[in-house]
Every structure is written in structure tokens, then in C-alpha cells.
Short mmCIF file of C-alpha atoms (C1' of nucleotides) in Angstrom, two decimals:
data_model
loop_
_atom_site.label_atom_id
_atom_site.label_comp_id
_atom_site.label_asym_id
_atom_site.label_seq_id
_atom_site.Cartn_x
_atom_site.Cartn_y
_atom_site.Cartn_z
CA MET A 83 -17.32 12.31 -21.58
CA ARG A 84 -17.23 15.73 -23.11
CA ASP A 85 -17.85 18.78 -20.98
CA GLU A 86 -17.16 17.40 -17.58
CA ILE A 87 -15.11 19.30 -15.05
CA ARG A 88 -11.86 17.69 -14.00
CA ARG A 89 -12.80 16.62 -10.47
CA ARG A 90 -9.97 16.09 -8.03
CA ILE A 91 -10.22 12.50 -6.94
CA PRO A 92 -8.69 11.67 -3.55
CA GLU A 93 -5.79 9.28 -3.81
CA ALA A 94 -7.44 6.85 -1.40
CA THR A 95 -10.34 6.68 -3.80
CA VAL A 96 -8.09 6.15 -6.81
CA ALA A 97 -6.51 3.21 -5.03
CA ARG A 98 -9.92 1.61 -4.56
CA LEU A 99 -11.25 2.07 -8.07
CA PRO A 100 -9.39 -1.00 -9.36
CA LEU A 101 -11.07 -3.02 -6.64
CA TYR A 102 -14.49 -1.85 -7.69
CA LEU A 103 -13.59 -2.52 -11.28
CA ARG A 104 -12.64 -6.09 -10.55
CA SER A 105 -15.84 -6.66 -8.60
CA LEU A 106 -17.92 -5.19 -11.39
CA ILE A 107 -16.27 -7.41 -13.96
CA GLU A 108 -17.31 -10.40 -11.90
CA VAL A 109 -20.91 -9.39 -11.57
CA ALA A 110 -21.06 -8.33 -15.22
CA GLU A 111 -20.02 -11.85 -16.18
CA ALA A 112 -22.97 -13.12 -14.17
CA LYS A 113 -25.19 -10.80 -16.25
CA VAL A 114 -26.39 -8.92 -13.20
CA PRO A 115 -27.78 -5.62 -14.54
CA THR A 116 -27.56 -3.38 -11.47
CA ILE A 117 -25.75 -3.36 -8.17
CA SER A 118 -26.23 -1.52 -4.90
CA SER A 119 -23.43 0.22 -3.03
CA GLU A 120 -23.98 -2.32 -0.29
CA ARG A 121 -23.36 -5.31 -2.54
CA LEU A 122 -20.43 -3.70 -4.31
CA ALA A 123 -18.92 -2.87 -0.95
CA GLU A 124 -19.21 -6.48 0.08
CA LEU A 125 -17.47 -7.70 -3.05
CA ALA A 126 -14.72 -5.13 -2.82
CA GLY A 127 -14.19 -5.65 0.90
CA VAL A 128 -15.00 -2.10 2.00
CA ASN A 129 -18.09 -0.42 3.44
CA ALA A 130 -21.04 0.97 1.59
CA ALA A 131 -20.59 4.60 2.60
CA LYS A 132 -17.11 4.53 1.18
CA VAL A 133 -18.32 3.09 -2.11
CA ARG A 134 -20.94 5.80 -2.49
CA LYS A 135 -18.54 8.57 -1.59
CA ASP A 136 -15.88 7.21 -3.92
CA LEU A 137 -18.27 6.84 -6.83
CA SER A 138 -19.69 10.28 -6.23
CA TYR A 139 -16.28 11.73 -7.09
CA LEU A 140 -16.62 10.27 -10.57
CA GLY A 141 -20.09 11.66 -11.05
CA SER A 142 -23.67 10.74 -10.26
CA TYR A 143 -23.76 7.41 -11.95
CA GLY A 144 -26.30 5.71 -9.72
CA THR A 145 -30.08 5.74 -9.56
CA ARG A 146 -31.71 6.42 -6.20
CA GLY A 147 -33.82 3.58 -5.00
CA VAL A 148 -32.17 1.25 -7.50
CA GLY A 149 -28.39 1.20 -7.51
CA TYR A 150 -25.74 1.40 -10.21
CA GLU A 151 -26.01 0.03 -13.71
CA VAL A 152 -23.19 -2.50 -13.85
CA GLU A 153 -22.05 -2.07 -17.45
CA TYR A 154 -22.21 1.68 -17.32
CA LEU A 155 -20.27 1.95 -14.08
CA LEU A 156 -17.77 -0.57 -15.37
CA TYR A 157 -17.13 1.58 -18.38
CA GLU A 158 -16.88 4.81 -16.43
CA ILE A 159 -14.36 3.39 -13.99
CA SER A 160 -12.32 1.84 -16.82
CA ARG A 161 -12.23 5.15 -18.54
CA GLU A 162 -11.29 7.00 -15.39
CA LEU A 163 -8.41 4.59 -14.84
CA GLY A 164 -7.30 4.95 -18.43
CA LEU A 165 -8.03 1.34 -19.24
CA THR A 166 -9.88 1.96 -22.45
CA GLN A 167 -6.50 2.08 -24.12
CA ASP A 168 -3.57 -0.31 -24.20
CA TRP A 169 -0.50 0.25 -22.08
CA PRO A 170 2.79 -1.16 -23.29
CA VAL A 171 5.12 -1.91 -20.39
CA VAL A 172 8.73 -2.97 -20.17
CA ILE A 173 10.10 -5.24 -17.50
CA ILE A 174 13.70 -4.70 -16.51
CA GLY A 175 15.62 -7.37 -14.67
CA ILE A 176 14.76 -10.87 -15.78
CA GLY A 177 15.62 -12.89 -12.70
CA ASN A 178 13.13 -15.01 -10.80
CA LEU A 179 10.72 -12.19 -10.27
CA GLY A 180 11.09 -10.75 -13.75
CA HIS A 181 10.30 -14.18 -15.16
CA ALA A 182 7.22 -14.47 -13.03
CA LEU A 183 6.02 -11.02 -14.00
CA ALA A 184 6.65 -11.68 -17.68
CA ASN A 185 4.50 -14.78 -17.47
CA TYR A 186 1.80 -13.18 -15.39
CA ARG A 187 -1.55 -13.57 -17.09
CA GLY A 188 -4.10 -10.99 -16.12
CA PHE A 189 -1.42 -8.60 -17.08
CA THR A 190 -2.62 -8.73 -20.61
CA ALA A 191 -6.05 -9.34 -19.19
CA ARG A 192 -6.48 -5.73 -18.17
CA GLY A 193 -5.00 -3.72 -21.02
CA PHE A 194 -1.35 -4.08 -20.16
CA ARG A 195 0.96 -5.51 -22.76
CA VAL A 196 4.55 -6.52 -22.18
CA ALA A 197 6.42 -4.79 -24.98
CA ALA A 198 9.88 -5.96 -24.02
CA LEU A 199 12.02 -7.62 -21.41
CA LEU A 200 15.45 -6.16 -20.72
CA ASP A 201 18.43 -7.12 -18.65
CA ALA A 202 21.89 -5.68 -18.17
CA ASP A 203 23.43 -9.13 -17.89
CA PRO A 204 24.76 -10.21 -21.32
CA SER A 205 24.32 -13.86 -20.39
CA LYS A 206 20.56 -13.32 -20.12
CA VAL A 207 20.25 -11.43 -23.39
CA GLY A 208 18.60 -13.47 -26.12
CA GLU A 209 17.05 -15.92 -23.70
CA PRO A 210 13.43 -16.55 -24.62
CA VAL A 211 11.05 -15.69 -21.78
CA ALA A 212 7.30 -15.70 -22.12
CA GLY A 213 7.61 -15.66 -25.86
CA LEU A 214 9.98 -12.71 -26.00
CA ALA A 215 13.74 -12.61 -26.36
CA VAL A 216 15.44 -10.71 -23.55
CA ARG A 217 17.08 -7.56 -24.87
CA PRO A 218 20.09 -5.67 -23.59
CA LEU A 219 19.31 -2.81 -21.24
CA ASP A 220 21.14 -0.43 -23.57
CA GLU A 221 18.34 -0.75 -26.05
CA LEU A 222 15.90 0.81 -23.62
CA PRO A 223 15.61 4.14 -25.46
CA GLU A 224 14.79 2.45 -28.76
CA VAL A 225 12.33 0.07 -27.12
CA VAL A 226 10.53 2.91 -25.37
CA ALA A 227 10.32 5.01 -28.51
CA GLU A 228 9.35 2.14 -30.75
CA HIS A 229 6.54 0.81 -28.54
CA GLN A 230 5.45 4.07 -26.91
CA VAL A 231 6.19 2.55 -23.53
CA ALA A 232 4.63 4.52 -20.71
CA ILE A 233 5.29 2.20 -17.80
CA GLY A 234 8.49 0.60 -16.61
CA ILE A 235 8.63 -2.25 -14.13
CA ILE A 236 11.85 -2.62 -12.18
CA ALA A 237 12.62 -6.17 -11.07
CA THR A 238 16.36 -5.86 -10.61
CA PRO A 239 18.38 -6.33 -7.45
CA ALA A 240 18.27 -3.31 -5.15
CA PRO A 241 21.69 -1.87 -6.03
CA ALA A 242 20.81 -1.57 -9.70
CA ALA A 243 17.37 -0.08 -9.22
CA GLN A 244 18.19 3.63 -9.05
CA GLU A 245 20.23 3.54 -12.21
CA VAL A 246 17.52 1.70 -14.03
CA ALA A 247 14.99 4.26 -12.81
CA ASP A 248 17.22 7.05 -14.10
CA ARG A 249 17.45 5.37 -17.47
CA LEU A 250 13.71 4.91 -17.65
CA VAL A 251 13.20 8.57 -16.87
CA ALA A 252 15.80 9.56 -19.45
CA ALA A 253 14.00 7.46 -22.02
CA GLY A 254 10.79 9.35 -21.29
CA VAL A 255 8.92 6.83 -19.18
CA LYS A 256 6.54 8.64 -16.83
CA SER A 257 5.33 5.80 -14.62
CA ILE A 258 7.48 3.34 -12.73
CA LEU A 259 6.59 0.35 -10.62
CA ASN A 260 9.48 -0.73 -8.44
CA PHE A 261 9.84 -4.23 -7.03
CA ALA A 262 13.40 -3.78 -5.84
CA PRO A 263 13.81 -3.26 -2.09
CA ALA A 264 15.28 0.20 -2.44
CA VAL A 265 14.08 3.76 -2.07
CA LEU A 266 14.19 5.42 -5.47
CA SER A 267 14.00 9.04 -6.39
CA VAL A 268 12.56 10.36 -9.60
CA PRO A 269 12.02 13.90 -10.85
CA ASP A 270 8.73 15.75 -10.55
CA GLY A 271 6.22 14.64 -13.08
CA VAL A 272 7.19 10.99 -12.87
CA SER A 273 4.98 8.64 -10.86
CA LEU A 274 6.62 6.00 -8.76
CA ARG A 275 5.00 3.19 -6.87
CA LYS A 276 6.58 0.30 -5.08
CA VAL A 277 5.81 -3.25 -4.11
CA ASP A 278 7.98 -4.62 -1.36
CA LEU A 279 7.55 -8.14 -0.11
CA SER A 280 9.71 -7.91 2.95
CA ILE A 281 8.06 -4.70 4.11
CA GLU A 282 4.71 -6.42 3.95
CA LEU A 283 6.01 -9.34 5.94
CA GLN A 284 7.52 -7.06 8.54
CA ILE A 285 4.23 -5.24 9.00
CA LEU A 286 2.59 -8.60 9.57
CA THR A 287 5.14 -9.65 12.15
CA PHE A 288 4.63 -6.40 14.00
CA TYR A 289 0.98 -7.16 14.56
CA GLN A 290 1.52 -10.87 15.04
CA GLN A 291 4.00 -10.21 17.79
CA ARG A 292 1.58 -7.85 19.46
CA GLY A 293 -1.17 -10.41 19.34
CA ASP A 294 -3.02 -7.65 17.56
CA GLU A 295 -4.75 -7.68 14.29
CA ALA A 296 -3.38 -5.66 11.43
CA PRO A 297 -5.76 -2.86 10.41
CA GLU A 298 -7.54 -3.11 7.10
CA PRO A 299 -4.93 -2.40 4.45
CA ALA A 300 -5.35 1.00 2.85
CA PRO A 301 -3.27 0.61 -0.29
CA VAL A 302 -2.69 4.13 -1.40
CA GLY A 303 -0.32 6.15 -3.29
CA MET B 546 12.50 -3.53 27.39
CA ARG B 547 10.97 -4.30 30.70
CA ASP B 548 8.49 -1.86 32.21
CA GLU B 549 7.48 0.05 29.18
CA ILE B 550 3.91 0.96 28.49
CA ARG B 551 2.39 -0.53 25.37
CA ARG B 552 2.20 2.56 23.20
CA ARG B 553 -0.32 2.53 20.41
CA ILE B 554 1.63 2.98 17.23
CA PRO B 555 -0.27 4.47 14.27
CA GLU B 556 -0.52 2.09 11.36
CA ALA B 557 1.08 4.62 9.03
CA THR B 558 4.08 4.59 11.33
CA VAL B 559 4.22 0.81 11.45
CA ALA B 560 4.32 0.75 7.67
CA ARG B 561 7.35 3.01 7.66
CA LEU B 562 9.39 1.25 10.33
CA PRO B 563 10.68 -1.34 7.84
CA LEU B 564 11.97 1.50 5.67
CA TYR B 565 13.86 3.03 8.54
CA LEU B 566 15.20 -0.36 9.40
CA ARG B 567 16.55 -0.93 5.93
CA SER B 568 18.16 2.49 5.89
CA LEU B 569 19.74 1.89 9.28
CA ILE B 570 21.15 -1.43 8.16
CA GLU B 571 22.87 0.36 5.30
CA VAL B 572 24.42 3.05 7.44
CA ALA B 573 25.38 0.52 10.10
CA GLU B 574 27.35 -1.37 7.46
CA ALA B 575 29.22 1.83 6.75
CA LYS B 576 30.05 1.99 10.48
CA VAL B 577 28.35 5.33 10.91
CA PRO B 578 27.73 5.68 14.66
CA THR B 579 24.86 8.19 14.76
CA ILE B 580 22.29 9.56 12.37
CA SER B 581 20.06 12.62 12.34
CA SER B 582 16.37 12.53 11.55
CA GLU B 583 17.18 14.58 8.50
CA ARG B 584 19.62 12.06 7.08
CA LEU B 585 17.45 9.09 7.95
CA ALA B 586 14.54 10.81 6.29
CA GLU B 587 16.56 11.26 3.13
CA LEU B 588 17.53 7.58 3.04
CA ALA B 589 14.02 6.40 3.72
CA GLY B 590 12.43 8.80 1.27
CA VAL B 591 10.25 10.67 3.76
CA ASN B 592 10.58 13.96 5.60
CA ALA B 593 12.39 14.62 8.84
CA ALA B 594 9.38 15.64 10.90
CA LYS B 595 7.77 12.34 10.08
CA VAL B 596 10.84 10.41 11.12
CA ARG B 597 10.98 12.16 14.48
CA LYS B 598 7.29 11.74 15.11
CA ASP B 599 7.40 8.08 14.12
CA LEU B 600 10.40 7.31 16.29
CA SER B 601 8.89 9.17 19.20
CA TYR B 602 6.12 6.57 19.28
CA LEU B 603 8.72 3.94 20.05
CA GLY B 604 10.28 5.96 22.83
CA SER B 605 12.84 8.70 23.24
CA TYR B 606 15.73 7.00 21.58
CA GLY B 607 17.53 10.07 20.27
CA THR B 608 19.90 12.55 21.79
CA ARG B 609 19.11 16.23 21.35
CA GLY B 610 21.78 18.08 19.49
CA VAL B 611 23.24 14.81 18.24
CA GLY B 612 20.84 12.39 16.62
CA TYR B 613 20.13 8.69 17.00
CA GLU B 614 22.63 6.00 17.79
CA VAL B 615 22.46 3.74 14.76
CA GLU B 616 22.97 0.34 16.39
CA TYR B 617 20.65 1.10 19.24
CA LEU B 618 17.86 2.37 17.02
CA LEU B 619 18.37 -0.57 14.69
CA TYR B 620 17.85 -2.93 17.55
CA GLU B 621 14.82 -1.15 18.92
CA ILE B 622 13.07 -1.08 15.57
CA SER B 623 13.92 -4.74 14.95
CA ARG B 624 12.48 -5.64 18.28
CA GLU B 625 9.37 -3.57 17.71
CA LEU B 626 8.81 -5.31 14.38
CA GLY B 627 9.37 -8.70 15.97
CA LEU B 628 12.48 -9.38 13.93
CA THR B 629 14.62 -10.57 16.79
CA GLN B 630 13.06 -13.93 16.25
CA ASP B 631 12.71 -16.20 13.26
CA TRP B 632 9.49 -16.44 11.32
CA PRO B 633 8.75 -19.65 9.46
CA VAL B 634 6.50 -19.03 6.47
CA VAL B 635 4.73 -21.29 4.03
CA ILE B 636 4.16 -20.46 0.41
CA ILE B 637 1.06 -21.91 -1.18
CA GLY B 638 0.73 -22.11 -4.93
CA ILE B 639 3.97 -22.90 -6.69
CA GLY B 640 3.39 -21.39 -10.10
CA ASN B 641 5.55 -18.68 -11.60
CA LEU B 642 5.11 -16.34 -8.71
CA GLY B 643 5.43 -19.02 -6.05
CA HIS B 644 8.70 -20.08 -7.63
CA ALA B 645 10.00 -16.54 -7.61
CA LEU B 646 8.99 -16.04 -4.00
CA ALA B 647 10.55 -19.32 -2.94
CA ASN B 648 13.83 -18.25 -4.48
CA TYR B 649 13.68 -14.73 -3.18
CA ARG B 650 16.84 -13.98 -1.24
CA GLY B 651 16.47 -11.27 1.35
CA PHE B 652 13.61 -13.34 2.50
CA THR B 653 15.95 -15.27 4.68
CA ALA B 654 17.98 -12.11 4.97
CA ARG B 655 15.57 -10.56 7.42
CA GLY B 656 14.50 -13.39 9.71
CA PHE B 657 11.99 -15.07 7.45
CA ARG B 658 12.47 -18.70 6.66
CA VAL B 659 10.55 -20.68 4.09
CA ALA B 660 9.42 -23.75 6.00
CA ALA B 661 7.51 -25.38 3.18
CA LEU B 662 6.06 -24.99 -0.29
CA LEU B 663 2.64 -26.43 -0.96
CA ASP B 664 0.44 -26.88 -3.96
CA ALA B 665 -2.93 -28.49 -4.56
CA ASP B 666 -1.87 -29.76 -7.97
CA PRO B 667 -0.60 -33.36 -7.67
CA SER B 668 1.61 -32.89 -10.72
CA LYS B 669 3.57 -30.23 -8.86
CA VAL B 670 3.99 -32.26 -5.68
CA GLY B 671 7.48 -33.57 -5.20
CA GLU B 672 9.03 -31.11 -7.60
CA PRO B 673 12.16 -29.59 -6.10
CA VAL B 674 11.96 -25.79 -5.82
CA ALA B 675 14.55 -23.67 -4.08
CA GLY B 676 15.90 -26.75 -2.35
CA LEU B 677 12.54 -27.92 -1.03
CA ALA B 678 10.20 -30.55 -2.36
CA VAL B 679 6.71 -29.23 -3.03
CA ARG B 680 4.22 -30.82 -0.67
CA PRO B 681 0.52 -31.48 -1.12
CA LEU B 682 -1.78 -28.80 0.23
CA ASP B 683 -3.49 -31.40 2.39
CA GLU B 684 -0.41 -31.57 4.56
CA LEU B 685 -0.85 -27.95 5.58
CA PRO B 686 -2.01 -28.68 9.14
CA GLU B 687 1.00 -30.92 9.84
CA VAL B 688 3.42 -28.45 8.26
CA VAL B 689 2.05 -25.57 10.31
CA ALA B 690 2.18 -27.51 13.54
CA GLU B 691 5.58 -29.01 12.86
CA HIS B 692 7.30 -25.73 11.96
CA GLN B 693 5.25 -23.36 14.09
CA VAL B 694 4.30 -21.47 10.97
CA ALA B 695 2.87 -18.04 11.72
CA ILE B 696 2.69 -16.58 8.25
CA GLY B 697 1.11 -17.93 5.10
CA ILE B 698 1.78 -16.54 1.65
CA ILE B 699 -0.89 -17.14 -0.95
CA ALA B 700 0.38 -17.28 -4.52
CA THR B 701 -2.42 -19.28 -6.09
CA PRO B 702 -4.78 -18.22 -8.86
CA ALA B 703 -7.59 -15.98 -7.65
CA PRO B 704 -10.36 -18.60 -7.57
CA ALA B 705 -8.41 -20.79 -5.13
CA ALA B 706 -7.33 -18.04 -2.80
CA GLN B 707 -10.27 -17.90 -0.42
CA GLU B 708 -10.21 -21.62 0.21
CA VAL B 709 -6.50 -21.54 0.86
CA ALA B 710 -7.00 -18.66 3.27
CA ASP B 711 -9.68 -20.65 5.08
CA ARG B 712 -7.35 -23.59 5.39
CA LEU B 713 -4.54 -21.42 6.70
CA VAL B 714 -6.86 -19.98 9.30
CA ALA B 715 -8.09 -23.45 10.23
CA ALA B 716 -4.50 -24.56 10.67
CA GLY B 717 -3.92 -21.72 13.11
CA VAL B 718 -2.02 -19.26 10.92
CA LYS B 719 -2.63 -15.72 12.13
CA SER B 720 -0.96 -13.66 9.40
CA ILE B 721 -1.61 -13.94 5.69
CA LEU B 722 -0.03 -12.21 2.76
CA ASN B 723 -2.12 -12.53 -0.37
CA PHE B 724 -0.74 -12.17 -3.89
CA ALA B 725 -3.84 -13.48 -5.61
CA PRO B 726 -6.01 -10.81 -7.23
CA ALA B 727 -9.02 -11.50 -5.05
CA VAL B 728 -10.65 -9.96 -2.01
CA LEU B 729 -10.35 -12.39 0.87
CA SER B 730 -12.12 -12.46 4.16
CA VAL B 731 -10.67 -13.80 7.34
CA PRO B 732 -12.03 -13.91 10.89
CA ASP B 733 -11.19 -11.33 13.54
CA GLY B 734 -7.77 -11.82 14.99
CA VAL B 735 -6.20 -12.79 11.69
CA SER B 736 -4.13 -10.19 9.86
CA LEU B 737 -4.41 -10.01 6.13
CA ARG B 738 -2.37 -7.93 3.73
CA LYS B 739 -2.33 -7.99 -0.01
CA VAL B 740 0.02 -7.26 -2.86
CA ASP B 741 -1.68 -6.73 -6.17
CA LEU B 742 0.31 -6.02 -9.29
CA SER B 743 -2.54 -5.05 -11.52
CA ILE B 744 -3.98 -2.65 -8.98
CA GLU B 745 -0.65 -0.88 -8.78
CA LEU B 746 -0.48 -0.62 -12.54
CA GLN B 747 -4.00 0.71 -12.72
CA ILE B 748 -3.21 3.41 -10.19
CA LEU B 749 -0.26 4.41 -12.34
CA THR B 750 -2.35 4.60 -15.49
CA PHE B 751 -4.86 6.79 -13.71
CA TYR B 752 -2.24 9.42 -13.02
CA GLN B 753 -0.43 8.92 -16.31
CA GLN B 754 -3.62 9.51 -18.22
CA ARG B 755 -4.24 12.67 -16.23
CA GLY B 756 -0.78 13.96 -16.95
CA ASP B 757 -0.60 14.18 -13.19
CA GLU B 758 1.93 12.78 -10.87
CA ALA B 759 0.96 10.00 -8.50
CA PRO B 760 1.15 11.10 -4.86
CA GLU B 761 3.86 9.64 -2.67
CA PRO B 762 2.81 6.08 -1.94
CA ALA B 763 1.59 5.60 1.60
CA PRO B 764 1.78 1.83 2.00
CA VAL B 765 -0.31 1.17 5.03
CA GLY B 766 -2.59 -1.26 6.48
"C1'" DG C 989 -40.15 3.25 -0.36
"C1'" DC C 990 -35.52 2.85 -1.00
"C1'" DA C 991 -30.77 3.46 -2.19
"C1'" DT C 992 -28.01 7.26 -3.76
"C1'" DG C 993 -25.45 11.47 -2.94
"C1'" DT C 994 -23.56 14.60 0.25
"C1'" DG C 995 -22.97 18.00 3.95
"C1'" DA C 996 -21.42 17.62 8.68
"C1'" DA C 997 -18.91 15.15 12.23
"C1'" DT C 998 -15.18 12.41 13.45
"C1'" DA C 999 -10.92 10.16 13.14
"C1'" DG C 1000 -6.34 9.78 11.54
"C1'" DA C 1001 -1.99 11.42 9.44
"C1'" DT C 1002 1.11 15.04 8.27
"C1'" DT C 1003 3.37 19.19 8.90
"C1'" DC C 1004 4.64 23.19 11.48
"C1'" DA C 1005 7.20 25.51 14.75
"C1'" DC C 1006 9.36 25.79 18.85
"C1'" DA C 1007 10.33 24.48 23.67
"C1'" DG C 1008 13.51 21.39 25.86
"C1'" DC C 1009 17.73 19.41 26.65
"C1'" DG C 1010 22.17 17.32 25.95
"C1'" DC D 146 24.05 25.67 19.71
"C1'" DG D 147 21.76 21.92 17.28
"C1'" DC D 148 18.65 18.39 16.90
"C1'" DT D 149 15.14 15.90 19.19
"C1'" DG D 150 10.49 15.52 20.90
"C1'" DT D 151 5.95 17.16 20.77
"C1'" DG D 152 1.79 20.11 21.26
"C1'" DA D 153 -0.99 22.66 17.96
"C1'" DA D 154 -2.54 23.46 13.32
"C1'" DT D 155 -3.59 21.61 9.09
"C1'" DC D 156 -4.84 18.42 5.79
"C1'" DT D 157 -6.86 14.03 4.28
"C1'" DA D 158 -9.86 10.22 4.81
"C1'" DT D 159 -13.71 7.86 6.89
"C1'" DT D 160 -18.08 7.52 8.77
"C1'" DC D 161 -22.59 9.22 9.96
"C1'" DA D 162 -27.14 10.40 9.01
"C1'" DC D 163 -30.50 12.22 6.29
"C1'" DA D 164 -32.39 15.02 2.50
"C1'" DT D 165 -33.09 13.97 -2.27
"C1'" DG D 166 -35.22 12.10 -6.14
"C1'" DC D 167 -36.19 8.11 -8.96
#
DNA sequence: GCATGTGAATAGATTCACAGCG
DNA sequence: CGCTGTGAATCTATTCACATGC
């Protein structure tokens, strides 16, 4: 935690750390003290060599002949992912999806806190959703400053998404998760990830039509 | 369309085809007759070399010195993705997310049709959602057979997800999209993809904490 | 003895750069 | 002449296999 070198962690590994974390939380609840790469691999749905290689990028946290100490590894991965602190998020676009996201438990579960819900539609403003009143999109800068918002979630229709992204960036938000089916562009230094339902379905139909099996998803970014 | 060899298309390419498709639909609406790899790349948010390489796996559909014929390419990609036919889907778990998914327009937009909504909770059964009455999970086999359902969408809480997946498989569903935050296992021959909100957020916090920028998402699988 | 940690080998994806062709 | 199509080069990720050290 103090004098460690800043290792470059492959993005494929970063994308799997949350999986390991979730698995470790489960076994920690069962009071299991240590876990082998083999068992962790099973829980996370990957193979053991990958687990060991991934964890080796974080440091040598295992014990040969024994395995990994669950609580310790749990903490180290949490820290690596930045989950030892709280992350205020804003959700923009309070339609069906925005509603669902606002009510999503397990949001709060893992250190994320919905600081505000915003919508450009005046008829939605003031509506209580998940215990918060929807605020006008124009208040974004104040909301971001006030709550130190670092992450913006876009749940608007596609045509509005780029403008919302621009406003988030202008307000100083450095991480954006986009649910709108649109390709967005953001300046350097801003991270952008997307979740797109219809793309996922289309990938499935590709393989279904082929009578093939879709390869193991490699969710990376 | 008749005597073509079955080219093996890299999974990374398959994951990008839906992006090209969406971009092509946009330009087709604007009545643009042809498009260069450069322009398509810009719309899809990738680079031109990738576009050309990806499209070359489908066949030589471009014209040197000119570009690609929009309508033709649109059709070929649709066909490759299996979108020239309709795909009945079932959504299981009609909580917040299930509701949002059931109401998602652009679902129907691209050849997907919600055949039924199911939930294991008797108190939800019968409730009208998005013009359909929620049906009991036990009716899954009939629903699948009746509507020729090929795709199942899991929107249940995590603890229920594996059982639902097992039931989908038992009913003959060969493609599953999982929104529950759980690792599922399915037999060979069944395709499984996942969408996980909290994993995406955790990847963002990793890079945010580093003061780094998240790499370009490579949504594959 | 046993499971980690890691170089080396392999596989897969991206990018380069240019030949090929309309 | 311009843009596609594609081998070759590069980069990234996965897997192997075994030396290492508790």
C-alpha cells in the first residue's frame, strides 16, 4: 500500500477483477479462510491459469501450497478497483431504463451511490423516483460540483446521448457509462463504456443462426 | 447467398457487425448511396483498417476506388447476423429491470419480438406489462414451444438466475442473455452472454482512480 | 507435496502498408 | 487515381508447463 510500483494491468484483467471480487465476497460470507486459484476460477467462470496470471499483476498475494487468503485478497482487489471509497453517480434520462437503474439495489451494495436523477423533460422534473426528486438537466453542473460526482450514467434516447455526454464532460465528469444505442465521442482523459442490449442480442442471433455456440464472453474495455 | 464457403468470422468482428449495421441504417435513411470504410469507421467509432478487415470476412462487398454500396452492405450484414428473420424472446423476472426491458422500443425495431414475460412470483402473474400479461414461470416450456422462442433474457435476482437458465435450456432455448449479477453455466451448444452494470461501473472506477483513461471498449464474446 | 507465480509458447486481434482493381 | 482487400508485422491475451518456495 505504500511503496509499490504502479504495475500496468492488462485491460482484460481489469475486466475480470470485479468477477473475482464478487466470488470472493460469496466465499467470505461462508467464512472460508483461503481459496485456491482452481476454486476461484470455478466460481468466476474462468480457468485457473488465468486467475493466477491476473492476480500476479496485483502482486504476490498467494501462498504456495496453500492458496489465497480470502479476506486479504478481497481487500486488495477492492482497493485496486477503487472500491474502498464511495462513488456518487448521476443518472440522466429517467425513462423506463433510468427508473430501473435508479431502483437497482446492489448499486449501493458496492460503493456506488445515486446522487441525483436528471431529465431534460420538464414534465418529469419533480417526480419522485427511488426516493429522489428528478431534477432538471440544467442543474447538472451544480449537482456534479455539490456531490463530487465522478460517474455519469446515460439512459436517454439515442439522439440525446451525445449532448448529454458533452454536458457531463463540461461539468467535469471523467467516467461515463452509456446505455443509449449510439456511438459517443468524448475527449482524451474521459473514460467511456457502453452497455447495449440490442448489440448483445444481435451477437446471439449470429451464433444461433450458425448453429454455433457463442465464444466465452470477454467483457473488456 | 448460395455457394459461399462458411468463413470463420472472428468473434471481435462479430461483436462489431451490429455497430456497422446501426451506422448503415442511419446513412441509408439519409439516402446516401455509398460509403467509404473511413466514413463508416467514423460513424461506428472504430478505425478504417478494422472496418475493411471486418467486412472482408463477409466477402468482397466493396468497390475499389468507390466504397461500399449502403443498401447492399446493410442487407449482407443483416443476413449475416440473422436479422432477416424474426426472433421471439422471453423475458424472465419482471422486476424493475424486466419492466424496462419489456418496454424497450428498438427491441422490436430490429427483429426481436417479446413473446412472453414470465415470473416465478405468483403476485406478479397476471399483471399487465407492456401490453402482455405476466405468466407463471412454470409455463415456460409451453411458451417456448408455442412461440418458437430461441432467446431467453434473464432479469431475475442473482440467486434465481442459474435455475432459470437451467429451465431455459431444458425448454430448448439455445441463446441466453443474462442481466443477473451471477456467473451461470450452461451446457455446450448453448450461447450465453451477460450484461452486468456493476462490473461496468467497477471497471470505470479502476481507471478513474488511476487518473487513467479506460481503453476503448472491446465488447466481445 | 502442493499450489502459486511466471517465463515461454501459442493464439487472437489490431494495425500497417501497399498491391490490386475498378 | 482512390479506396478496397489483404499479407505481414505488431501488439495483446491466453494457455502451457514447470521452477519456486511455503
